[in-house]
Short mmCIF file of C-alpha atoms and ligand atoms in Angstrom, two decimals:
data_model
loop_
_atom_site.label_atom_id
_atom_site.label_comp_id
_atom_site.label_asym_id
_atom_site.label_seq_id
_atom_site.Cartn_x
_atom_site.Cartn_y
_atom_site.Cartn_z
CA MET A 29 53.80 -71.40 -9.17
CA ILE A 30 52.71 -68.80 -7.64
CA ASP A 31 55.05 -65.83 -7.09
CA PHE A 32 53.72 -62.26 -6.43
CA ASP A 33 56.70 -60.27 -5.59
CA LEU A 34 57.95 -58.01 -8.62
CA SER A 35 61.46 -58.82 -9.87
CA ASP A 36 63.99 -55.81 -8.96
CA GLU A 37 63.82 -54.90 -12.19
CA HIS A 38 59.50 -54.13 -11.83
CA ARG A 39 60.50 -52.61 -8.76
CA LEU A 40 63.22 -50.04 -9.68
CA LEU A 41 60.94 -49.26 -13.65
CA GLU A 42 58.09 -48.16 -10.83
CA GLN A 43 60.17 -46.20 -8.40
CA THR A 44 61.69 -44.34 -11.95
CA VAL A 45 58.10 -43.01 -13.15
CA ARG A 46 57.01 -42.40 -8.99
CA GLU A 47 59.69 -39.76 -8.69
CA TRP A 48 59.71 -38.96 -12.26
CA ALA A 49 56.09 -38.44 -12.36
CA ALA A 50 55.92 -36.52 -8.28
CA ARG A 51 58.34 -35.04 -8.96
CA ASP A 52 58.31 -32.61 -12.99
CA VAL A 53 54.26 -33.78 -13.55
CA ALA A 54 52.33 -33.41 -9.98
CA PRO A 55 53.62 -30.05 -9.47
CA TYR A 56 52.29 -28.33 -12.85
CA ILE A 57 48.77 -31.17 -13.78
CA ARG A 58 46.40 -29.14 -12.22
CA GLU A 59 47.54 -25.66 -14.05
CA ASN A 60 47.39 -27.69 -17.87
CA ASP A 61 44.67 -29.36 -16.64
CA ARG A 62 42.62 -26.18 -16.10
CA GLN A 63 43.94 -24.70 -19.36
CA HIS A 64 43.39 -27.79 -21.78
CA ARG A 65 46.93 -28.43 -22.71
CA PHE A 66 49.52 -31.20 -23.98
CA ASP A 67 52.53 -30.50 -22.60
CA ARG A 68 54.10 -31.96 -25.09
CA ASP A 69 58.25 -30.66 -24.35
CA ARG A 70 57.46 -31.47 -20.78
CA ILE A 71 56.06 -34.87 -20.81
CA VAL A 72 56.93 -36.40 -24.23
CA GLY A 73 60.16 -35.70 -23.51
CA GLY A 74 60.55 -37.01 -20.13
CA MET A 75 59.07 -40.01 -20.73
CA LYS A 76 60.86 -40.82 -23.89
CA LYS A 77 63.48 -39.87 -21.73
CA LEU A 78 62.84 -42.98 -18.91
CA GLY A 79 62.33 -44.68 -22.36
CA LEU A 80 58.39 -45.33 -21.96
CA PHE A 81 57.87 -45.04 -25.52
CA GLY A 82 59.11 -48.12 -26.38
CA ILE A 83 58.59 -50.54 -23.06
CA SER A 84 57.93 -53.45 -24.25
CA VAL A 85 59.28 -53.38 -27.37
CA PRO A 86 62.53 -55.50 -28.03
CA GLN A 87 65.70 -53.68 -27.87
CA ASP A 88 66.11 -54.44 -31.89
CA TYR A 89 63.70 -52.56 -32.87
CA GLY A 90 64.60 -49.33 -30.43
CA GLY A 91 62.79 -50.39 -27.72
CA ALA A 92 63.90 -50.71 -23.44
CA GLY A 93 62.98 -54.73 -24.07
CA MET A 94 61.08 -55.16 -20.69
CA ASP A 95 58.30 -57.75 -20.62
CA TYR A 96 54.23 -56.90 -19.54
CA VAL A 97 54.03 -56.20 -15.90
CA CYS A 98 56.50 -53.06 -16.74
CA LEU A 99 54.26 -51.48 -19.07
CA GLY A 100 51.09 -52.13 -16.52
CA LEU A 101 53.69 -51.12 -13.93
CA ALA A 102 54.81 -47.99 -15.92
CA CYS A 103 50.52 -46.81 -16.59
CA GLU A 104 50.28 -47.34 -13.40
CA GLU A 105 52.45 -45.09 -11.90
CA LEU A 106 51.67 -42.38 -14.35
CA GLU A 107 48.24 -42.89 -13.87
CA TYR A 108 48.26 -41.86 -10.66
CA VAL A 109 48.97 -38.15 -11.46
CA ASP A 110 47.23 -37.83 -14.24
CA THR A 111 45.05 -39.75 -17.22
CA SER A 112 46.02 -37.74 -19.04
CA LEU A 113 49.54 -39.63 -19.09
CA ARG A 114 48.17 -43.48 -19.06
CA VAL A 115 46.93 -42.23 -22.58
CA ILE A 116 49.41 -41.70 -24.83
CA MET A 117 51.27 -44.66 -23.39
CA SER A 118 47.82 -46.51 -24.20
CA VAL A 119 47.44 -46.05 -28.08
CA HIS A 120 51.13 -45.25 -28.17
CA ALA A 121 52.44 -48.16 -27.15
CA GLY A 122 50.12 -50.18 -26.78
CA LEU A 123 47.67 -50.05 -29.65
CA ASN A 124 49.52 -48.99 -32.02
CA CYS A 125 53.29 -50.57 -30.81
CA LEU A 126 52.47 -53.86 -29.24
CA THR A 127 49.96 -54.09 -33.15
CA LEU A 128 53.08 -53.68 -35.10
CA LEU A 129 55.14 -55.70 -33.41
CA ALA A 130 52.85 -58.79 -33.55
CA TRP A 131 51.50 -58.40 -37.02
CA GLY A 132 54.04 -55.66 -38.70
CA THR A 133 56.08 -56.87 -41.38
CA GLU A 134 60.08 -56.54 -41.10
CA ALA A 135 59.87 -52.78 -43.83
CA GLN A 136 56.97 -51.63 -41.34
CA LYS A 137 59.05 -52.44 -38.32
CA GLN A 138 62.01 -50.80 -39.27
CA LYS A 139 59.71 -47.47 -40.68
CA TYR A 140 57.61 -47.00 -37.98
CA LEU A 141 58.16 -48.78 -34.57
CA VAL A 142 61.73 -48.25 -34.28
CA PRO A 143 61.19 -44.71 -34.63
CA GLN A 144 58.24 -44.30 -32.13
CA ALA A 145 59.69 -46.90 -29.64
CA GLN A 146 62.96 -44.43 -29.39
CA GLY A 147 60.64 -41.34 -28.91
CA GLU A 148 61.27 -40.35 -31.36
CA LYS A 149 57.51 -40.12 -33.44
CA LEU A 150 54.02 -40.38 -31.38
CA ALA A 151 50.83 -43.05 -32.86
CA GLY A 152 47.22 -43.65 -32.32
CA TYR A 153 44.96 -45.29 -33.36
CA GLY A 154 41.91 -44.99 -35.32
CA LEU A 155 39.27 -47.05 -34.80
CA THR A 156 35.71 -45.45 -33.66
CA GLU A 157 34.12 -43.20 -36.02
CA PRO A 158 30.76 -40.05 -35.78
CA GLY A 159 28.76 -43.19 -36.68
CA ALA A 160 30.71 -46.07 -34.96
CA GLY A 161 31.77 -46.69 -31.57
CA SER A 162 30.77 -50.20 -29.83
CA ASP A 163 29.34 -51.56 -33.21
CA ALA A 164 32.40 -50.71 -35.44
CA ARG A 165 30.86 -52.88 -38.26
CA ALA A 166 29.31 -50.49 -38.57
CA ILE A 167 32.32 -47.86 -40.42
CA GLN A 168 32.23 -45.85 -43.17
CA THR A 169 36.30 -44.98 -44.58
CA VAL A 170 37.15 -47.05 -47.52
CA ALA A 171 40.17 -47.15 -48.66
CA ILE A 172 39.96 -48.00 -52.52
CA LYS A 173 43.00 -49.91 -54.69
CA ARG A 174 44.60 -47.61 -57.13
CA GLY A 175 47.78 -49.60 -58.12
CA ASP A 176 49.72 -49.90 -55.96
CA ARG A 177 48.25 -47.70 -54.05
CA TYR A 178 44.69 -47.33 -51.71
CA LEU A 179 42.63 -44.37 -51.39
CA LEU A 180 41.27 -43.99 -48.10
CA THR A 181 38.90 -41.03 -47.52
CA GLY A 182 36.30 -41.15 -44.48
CA GLU A 183 36.38 -39.41 -40.52
CA LYS A 184 36.98 -40.60 -37.63
CA SER A 185 36.73 -38.63 -34.03
CA TRP A 186 37.37 -38.95 -30.58
CA ILE A 187 41.08 -40.08 -31.40
CA SER A 188 43.30 -39.61 -28.41
CA LEU A 189 46.11 -38.07 -29.80
CA ALA A 190 44.35 -37.14 -33.46
CA ASP A 191 46.56 -33.05 -33.32
CA VAL A 192 50.35 -34.81 -32.61
CA ALA A 193 50.74 -37.82 -33.47
CA ASP A 194 52.81 -39.00 -36.23
CA HIS A 195 51.26 -42.55 -37.78
CA PHE A 196 47.99 -43.25 -37.08
CA LEU A 197 46.41 -46.82 -37.44
CA VAL A 198 43.72 -46.85 -39.56
CA PHE A 199 41.11 -49.19 -39.76
CA ALA A 200 38.84 -49.24 -43.17
CA TRP A 201 36.96 -51.31 -45.70
CA THR A 202 38.13 -51.98 -49.10
CA ASP A 203 35.83 -55.10 -50.01
CA ALA A 204 32.83 -52.73 -50.95
CA ALA A 205 30.21 -56.16 -51.07
CA LYS A 206 30.96 -56.69 -47.65
CA LYS A 207 30.53 -53.18 -46.86
CA GLN A 208 27.01 -52.83 -47.84
CA GLN A 209 26.87 -56.93 -45.59
CA ARG A 210 28.65 -56.34 -42.48
CA ASP A 211 30.75 -58.51 -42.99
CA PRO A 212 33.77 -57.55 -41.31
CA SER A 213 36.20 -59.48 -43.16
CA GLY A 214 36.41 -57.07 -45.29
CA ILE A 215 37.94 -54.61 -43.20
CA SER A 216 42.01 -53.79 -43.18
CA ALA A 217 44.45 -52.47 -41.43
CA PHE A 218 47.13 -49.43 -42.49
CA ILE A 219 49.67 -47.19 -41.42
CA VAL A 220 48.81 -43.32 -41.84
CA GLU A 221 50.80 -40.65 -42.30
CA ARG A 222 50.25 -36.94 -41.13
CA GLY A 223 52.18 -36.25 -43.63
CA TYR A 224 49.87 -37.31 -46.23
CA LYS A 225 48.18 -35.58 -48.23
CA GLY A 226 44.38 -35.23 -47.66
CA PHE A 227 45.32 -36.22 -43.64
CA ALA A 228 43.99 -33.35 -40.96
CA SER A 229 43.12 -33.11 -37.54
CA GLY A 230 41.07 -31.00 -35.58
CA PRO A 231 40.74 -31.37 -31.53
CA MET A 232 37.33 -32.09 -29.10
CA LYS A 233 37.15 -28.76 -28.48
CA GLU A 234 32.96 -29.48 -26.27
CA LYS A 235 35.20 -32.21 -23.65
CA TRP A 236 35.29 -32.27 -20.62
CA GLY A 237 37.11 -35.08 -18.83
CA ILE A 238 41.50 -36.17 -19.20
CA LEU A 239 41.95 -32.40 -19.87
CA ALA A 240 45.41 -32.27 -19.91
CA GLY A 241 45.71 -34.83 -22.43
CA ASN A 242 44.76 -34.08 -26.57
CA THR A 243 41.60 -35.53 -27.65
CA GLY A 244 40.59 -34.48 -31.05
CA TYR A 245 38.97 -36.57 -34.93
CA PHE A 246 41.51 -35.86 -38.28
CA THR A 247 39.49 -36.76 -42.30
CA MET A 248 41.10 -38.57 -45.13
CA ASP A 249 40.01 -36.86 -48.11
CA GLY A 250 41.08 -39.20 -50.65
CA VAL A 251 44.64 -40.02 -48.79
CA GLU A 252 46.97 -41.55 -50.78
CA VAL A 253 48.76 -44.77 -48.74
CA PRO A 254 51.24 -46.73 -50.58
CA GLU A 255 49.40 -50.33 -50.74
CA GLU A 256 53.42 -51.93 -48.40
CA ASN A 257 51.49 -49.46 -45.44
CA MET A 258 48.62 -51.92 -45.39
CA LEU A 259 49.21 -53.90 -41.58
CA GLY A 260 48.82 -57.58 -41.98
CA ARG A 261 46.91 -59.16 -45.06
CA PRO A 262 43.49 -57.44 -46.90
CA GLY A 263 41.01 -57.95 -44.69
CA GLU A 264 42.13 -59.19 -41.81
CA GLY A 265 41.43 -55.10 -40.57
CA PHE A 266 39.03 -56.04 -37.65
CA LYS A 267 40.94 -58.18 -36.05
CA ILE A 268 44.01 -56.42 -35.99
CA ALA A 269 41.36 -53.89 -34.00
CA MET A 270 40.71 -56.55 -31.66
CA PHE A 271 43.82 -58.11 -31.02
CA ALA A 272 45.09 -53.83 -30.43
CA LEU A 273 42.55 -54.19 -28.44
CA ASP A 274 43.43 -56.91 -26.39
CA GLN A 275 47.27 -54.36 -25.26
CA GLY A 276 45.07 -51.11 -25.07
CA ARG A 277 42.78 -52.11 -22.47
CA PHE A 278 45.62 -54.21 -20.32
CA THR A 279 47.35 -50.28 -20.17
CA VAL A 280 43.81 -48.95 -19.47
CA ALA A 281 43.44 -51.86 -16.85
CA SER A 282 47.07 -50.98 -14.91
CA GLY A 283 46.23 -47.18 -15.22
CA ALA A 284 42.33 -47.03 -14.30
CA THR A 285 44.33 -49.09 -11.03
CA GLY A 286 46.46 -46.32 -10.70
CA LEU A 287 43.74 -43.65 -10.22
CA VAL A 288 42.07 -45.77 -7.65
CA ARG A 289 44.38 -46.05 -5.64
CA ALA A 290 45.17 -41.99 -6.10
CA CYS A 291 42.25 -41.53 -4.63
CA ARG A 292 43.05 -43.90 -2.31
CA ASP A 293 46.03 -41.33 -0.53
CA ALA A 294 44.15 -38.64 -1.05
CA SER A 295 41.10 -39.44 0.65
CA VAL A 296 43.26 -40.93 3.11
CA LYS A 297 45.59 -37.42 3.44
CA TYR A 298 41.65 -35.63 3.24
CA ALA A 299 40.00 -38.23 6.39
CA LYS A 300 43.46 -37.51 8.50
CA GLU A 301 43.17 -34.06 8.48
CA ARG A 302 39.62 -32.55 8.40
CA LYS A 303 37.36 -32.49 11.15
CA THR A 304 33.68 -33.17 12.34
CA PHE A 305 31.65 -33.79 15.69
CA GLY A 306 35.02 -33.23 17.15
CA VAL A 307 37.08 -35.62 15.62
CA GLU A 308 39.27 -35.99 11.96
CA ILE A 309 36.40 -37.94 9.10
CA GLY A 310 38.00 -40.94 10.03
CA GLN A 311 36.38 -41.62 12.86
CA HIS A 312 33.01 -42.66 11.40
CA GLN A 313 32.35 -44.86 10.00
CA LEU A 314 30.94 -44.28 6.03
CA VAL A 315 33.51 -42.93 5.33
CA LYS A 316 36.46 -46.27 6.87
CA GLN A 317 33.29 -48.13 4.41
CA MET A 318 34.61 -45.94 1.70
CA ILE A 319 37.93 -45.98 2.23
CA ALA A 320 37.69 -49.43 1.96
CA HIS A 321 36.65 -49.91 -0.57
CA MET A 322 38.50 -48.34 -2.02
CA GLU A 323 41.41 -50.75 -0.27
CA SER A 324 39.97 -53.77 -1.38
CA ASP A 325 39.22 -52.36 -5.54
CA TYR A 326 42.42 -51.13 -5.50
CA GLN A 327 43.83 -54.98 -5.04
CA ALA A 328 41.48 -56.77 -6.77
CA ALA A 329 42.12 -54.27 -9.50
CA ARG A 330 46.49 -54.84 -9.07
CA LEU A 331 45.96 -58.75 -9.89
CA LEU A 332 43.24 -58.45 -12.40
CA TRP A 333 45.88 -56.86 -14.08
CA LEU A 334 49.24 -58.11 -13.19
CA ARG A 335 47.93 -61.85 -14.17
CA SER A 336 46.89 -60.77 -17.73
CA GLY A 337 50.54 -59.23 -17.91
CA TRP A 338 51.31 -62.38 -16.60
CA LEU A 339 49.91 -64.36 -19.63
CA LYS A 340 51.56 -62.03 -22.39
CA ASN A 341 54.30 -62.63 -20.32
CA GLU A 342 53.67 -66.38 -21.28
CA GLY A 343 52.00 -65.70 -24.62
CA ARG A 344 49.34 -66.97 -23.97
CA ARG A 345 46.01 -65.47 -25.90
CA ASN A 346 44.64 -62.78 -22.41
CA THR A 347 41.61 -61.39 -24.49
CA ARG A 348 38.67 -62.74 -21.52
CA GLU A 349 41.46 -61.96 -19.13
CA THR A 350 42.10 -58.27 -19.71
CA GLY A 351 38.48 -57.44 -20.31
CA LEU A 352 37.52 -58.84 -17.15
CA ALA A 353 40.48 -56.04 -15.48
CA LYS A 354 39.77 -53.20 -17.43
CA TRP A 355 36.27 -53.48 -17.16
CA PHE A 356 36.70 -54.30 -13.43
CA ALA A 357 38.97 -51.50 -12.47
CA THR A 358 38.02 -48.45 -14.87
CA VAL A 359 34.35 -49.10 -12.75
CA ALA A 360 36.37 -49.53 -10.06
CA SER A 361 37.72 -46.22 -10.48
CA GLU A 362 35.36 -44.64 -10.60
CA ARG A 363 33.62 -45.57 -8.76
CA ALA A 364 36.86 -44.50 -6.54
CA ALA A 365 36.29 -41.25 -7.81
CA GLY A 366 32.88 -40.03 -6.74
CA ASP A 367 34.05 -41.20 -2.27
CA ALA A 368 37.11 -39.67 -3.22
CA VAL A 369 34.76 -36.32 -4.23
CA GLN A 370 32.01 -37.68 -1.51
CA ILE A 371 34.93 -37.42 0.83
CA HIS A 372 35.95 -34.34 0.43
CA GLY A 373 32.96 -32.89 1.19
CA ALA A 374 32.81 -29.72 -0.71
CA ASN A 375 36.40 -28.93 -1.22
CA GLY A 376 35.92 -31.78 -3.38
CA TYR A 377 34.03 -30.17 -5.93
CA SER A 378 36.40 -27.79 -6.34
CA ASP A 379 39.67 -27.37 -7.68
CA GLU A 380 42.03 -27.27 -5.38
CA TYR A 381 42.80 -30.99 -4.77
CA PRO A 382 43.18 -33.03 -7.54
CA VAL A 383 39.64 -35.45 -6.94
CA GLY A 384 37.61 -33.20 -8.90
CA ARG A 385 39.78 -34.09 -11.38
CA PHE A 386 40.42 -38.04 -10.59
CA PHE A 387 35.97 -37.58 -10.66
CA ARG A 388 36.10 -35.69 -14.61
CA ASN A 389 38.71 -38.20 -15.75
CA CYS A 390 37.98 -41.19 -14.62
CA LYS A 391 34.99 -41.64 -16.72
CA GLY A 392 36.61 -41.66 -20.20
CA ALA A 393 37.92 -44.95 -19.73
CA VAL A 394 34.64 -46.99 -18.83
CA ILE A 395 33.56 -45.82 -22.25
CA TYR A 396 36.00 -45.76 -24.41
CA GLU A 397 38.55 -49.43 -25.41
CA GLY A 398 35.15 -51.12 -24.58
CA THR A 399 32.26 -49.32 -22.89
CA ARG A 400 30.58 -50.93 -18.85
CA GLU A 401 28.12 -52.65 -20.75
CA ILE A 402 30.35 -53.63 -23.50
CA HIS A 403 32.03 -56.07 -21.33
CA THR A 404 29.64 -56.60 -19.82
CA LEU A 405 28.69 -58.43 -22.34
CA MET A 406 31.35 -60.37 -22.99
CA GLN A 407 32.24 -61.27 -19.67
CA ALA A 408 28.63 -63.90 -19.99
CA ASP A 409 29.25 -64.41 -23.22
CA TYR A 410 31.79 -66.64 -21.90
CA LEU A 411 30.45 -68.14 -19.76
CA LEU A 412 27.64 -68.89 -21.26
CA GLY A 413 29.60 -70.47 -24.45
CA TYR A 414 28.42 -67.86 -27.06
CA ARG A 415 32.32 -66.11 -27.60
CA GLU A 416 35.33 -67.87 -27.56
CA ASP A 417 39.05 -66.88 -29.17
CA ARG A 418 40.13 -69.08 -32.09
CA PRO A 419 43.95 -68.69 -31.88
CA LEU A 420 45.13 -65.29 -34.39
CA ARG A 421 47.62 -65.29 -37.10
CA CYS A 422 50.54 -63.43 -35.02
CA GLU A 423 50.10 -63.10 -31.51
CA LEU A 424 51.77 -60.60 -28.94
CA PRO A 425 55.31 -61.82 -28.84
CA PRO A 426 56.32 -63.60 -25.04
CA HIS A 427 58.53 -62.46 -22.71
CA ARG A 428 59.12 -65.33 -20.47
CA SER A 429 62.72 -63.58 -19.31
CA HIS A 430 61.26 -62.77 -14.89
CA ASN A 431 59.79 -66.06 -15.10
C1 FAD B 11 38.79 -39.52 -23.97
C2 FAD B 11 38.49 -40.54 -25.34
C3 FAD B 11 39.54 -40.85 -26.10
C4 FAD B 11 39.31 -41.90 -27.55
N1 FAD B 11 40.67 -42.32 -27.73
C5 FAD B 11 40.26 -43.67 -28.50
C6 FAD B 11 40.65 -43.55 -29.54
O1 FAD B 11 42.19 -43.05 -29.44
N2 FAD B 11 40.98 -43.79 -30.58
C7 FAD B 11 39.58 -44.34 -30.89
O2 FAD B 11 39.84 -45.41 -31.46
N3 FAD B 11 38.31 -44.11 -30.27
C8 FAD B 11 38.83 -43.99 -29.27
N4 FAD B 11 37.57 -43.61 -28.26
C9 FAD B 11 36.95 -43.22 -28.92
C10 FAD B 11 35.50 -44.98 -27.98
O3 FAD B 11 36.40 -45.63 -27.88
C11 FAD B 11 34.29 -45.29 -28.37
O4 FAD B 11 33.74 -43.05 -27.33
C12 FAD B 11 33.47 -45.93 -27.23
O5 FAD B 11 33.78 -47.16 -28.09
C13 FAD B 11 31.94 -46.27 -27.60
O6 FAD B 11 31.28 -45.40 -28.08
P1 FAD B 11 30.58 -44.53 -28.72
O7 FAD B 11 31.38 -43.03 -27.68
O8 FAD B 11 29.87 -44.99 -29.84
O9 FAD B 11 28.81 -45.10 -27.38
P2 FAD B 11 28.14 -45.98 -28.98
O10 FAD B 11 28.41 -47.16 -29.26
O11 FAD B 11 27.25 -44.94 -29.68
O12 FAD B 11 27.19 -46.23 -27.63
C14 FAD B 11 26.50 -45.20 -26.44
C15 FAD B 11 25.93 -46.70 -25.70
O13 FAD B 11 25.36 -47.62 -25.35
C16 FAD B 11 25.43 -48.89 -25.13
N5 FAD B 11 25.04 -49.72 -26.01
C17 FAD B 11 26.39 -49.40 -27.28
N6 FAD B 11 26.30 -50.79 -27.83
C18 FAD B 11 24.99 -51.46 -27.20
C19 FAD B 11 24.62 -53.05 -26.73
N7 FAD B 11 25.07 -54.34 -27.72
N8 FAD B 11 24.56 -54.03 -25.96
C20 FAD B 11 23.91 -53.06 -24.55
N9 FAD B 11 24.48 -51.71 -24.59
C21 FAD B 11 25.43 -50.88 -25.58
C22 FAD B 11 26.63 -48.29 -24.27
O14 FAD B 11 27.27 -49.46 -24.19
C23 FAD B 11 27.15 -46.96 -24.61
O15 FAD B 11 26.59 -46.36 -22.66
C24 FAD B 11 37.24 -42.89 -27.22
C25 FAD B 11 36.60 -41.70 -26.53
C26 FAD B 11 37.00 -41.05 -25.44
C27 FAD B 11 35.83 -40.84 -24.59
#
């Protein structure tokens, strides 16, 4: 049976996040963006009060126990106001918490997932390196076993929350021979604490978008990580990294959908305020066309991420569908943001209106968690039979209570 209705819980969550973001974030976001300020107290404090950090983590592990559609709705509402808020959800709630939930031991979940889900600790995801983005097998970070510990050495770059997160999911080679052969079954995953000796972080100073967010790098110089902090088994790191992306991409898809809606709403408002040739610019057919495309993109993007959330709730594999949702929504958000600036004319080219910020913010998501080109190739490869998803040892727990 197909049911397009949101449940009462979904609606309440959507409304609550929308009201909080409009009241407690929107009035301050332009200044935070201008000052490149990660407003930790206001944003992290507010999201913690709302229970967003562990929104889809079961209550047994300190979370709110809501379904995956709720996670998507929260991301859509957050990015409607600013991308930096949704990025926190992507790395903390999506890439990190849901991966710990699926792959963590009971002890790891108690030690790391519980405080993360409660918002006591922030968590990030460290895959990218200066020489390895799309080509994740090119990472150079190594983890060498010494007794009951691993010594991690390497550098991770373009890491969201690098300067503020407490825990990171880090990927490193544990098998030197496989590193030489680029065989990803030589990569393992680790939980690394900021407080470990030899860990240092800093900001990406030249970044020009998502300026109210924190993005940086971290270095590990022989960081001693206890062996019980390996997530999954030795050699499962690459699979875990890709599993995490299935969760992160879901939040990016739903967030970018919110950004399309923000562009649409700002454009509709402006098109009724601004007059040229004696009429509101909304009366011009070419302006209508841009606004109409924003609506079709918004509705299509929303259906795609909702389907992906539904598949997650059902406990079904969704790598393909989530990738499609992420690809479509991020490319649509870039189109919508460009057109929103266009509709605002010169005013769109200034910081007086939010659409310039939307334009700067949208581009990151077309790059991270699989670039537009990588997703294009992936979708073609599914169709051509060059790619298929095989069952994983650990899967995301389903959440069927709403269906
Ligand atoms: C704001 C921001 C936040 C980020 N946060 C994180 C984070 O928290 N954690 C993390 O691990 N990473 C993070 N990243 C890094 C991000 O995941 C990488 O930037 C991304 O994977 C792309 O890698 P790259 O930048 O090295 O580009 P490259 O891989 O060098 O790609 C350069 C260009 O070549 C194209 N290209 C590459 N390979 C192919 C191919 N086979 N076929 C066709 N075209 C190709 C790409 O599409 C792109 O257009 C973040 C990035 C940004 C911008």
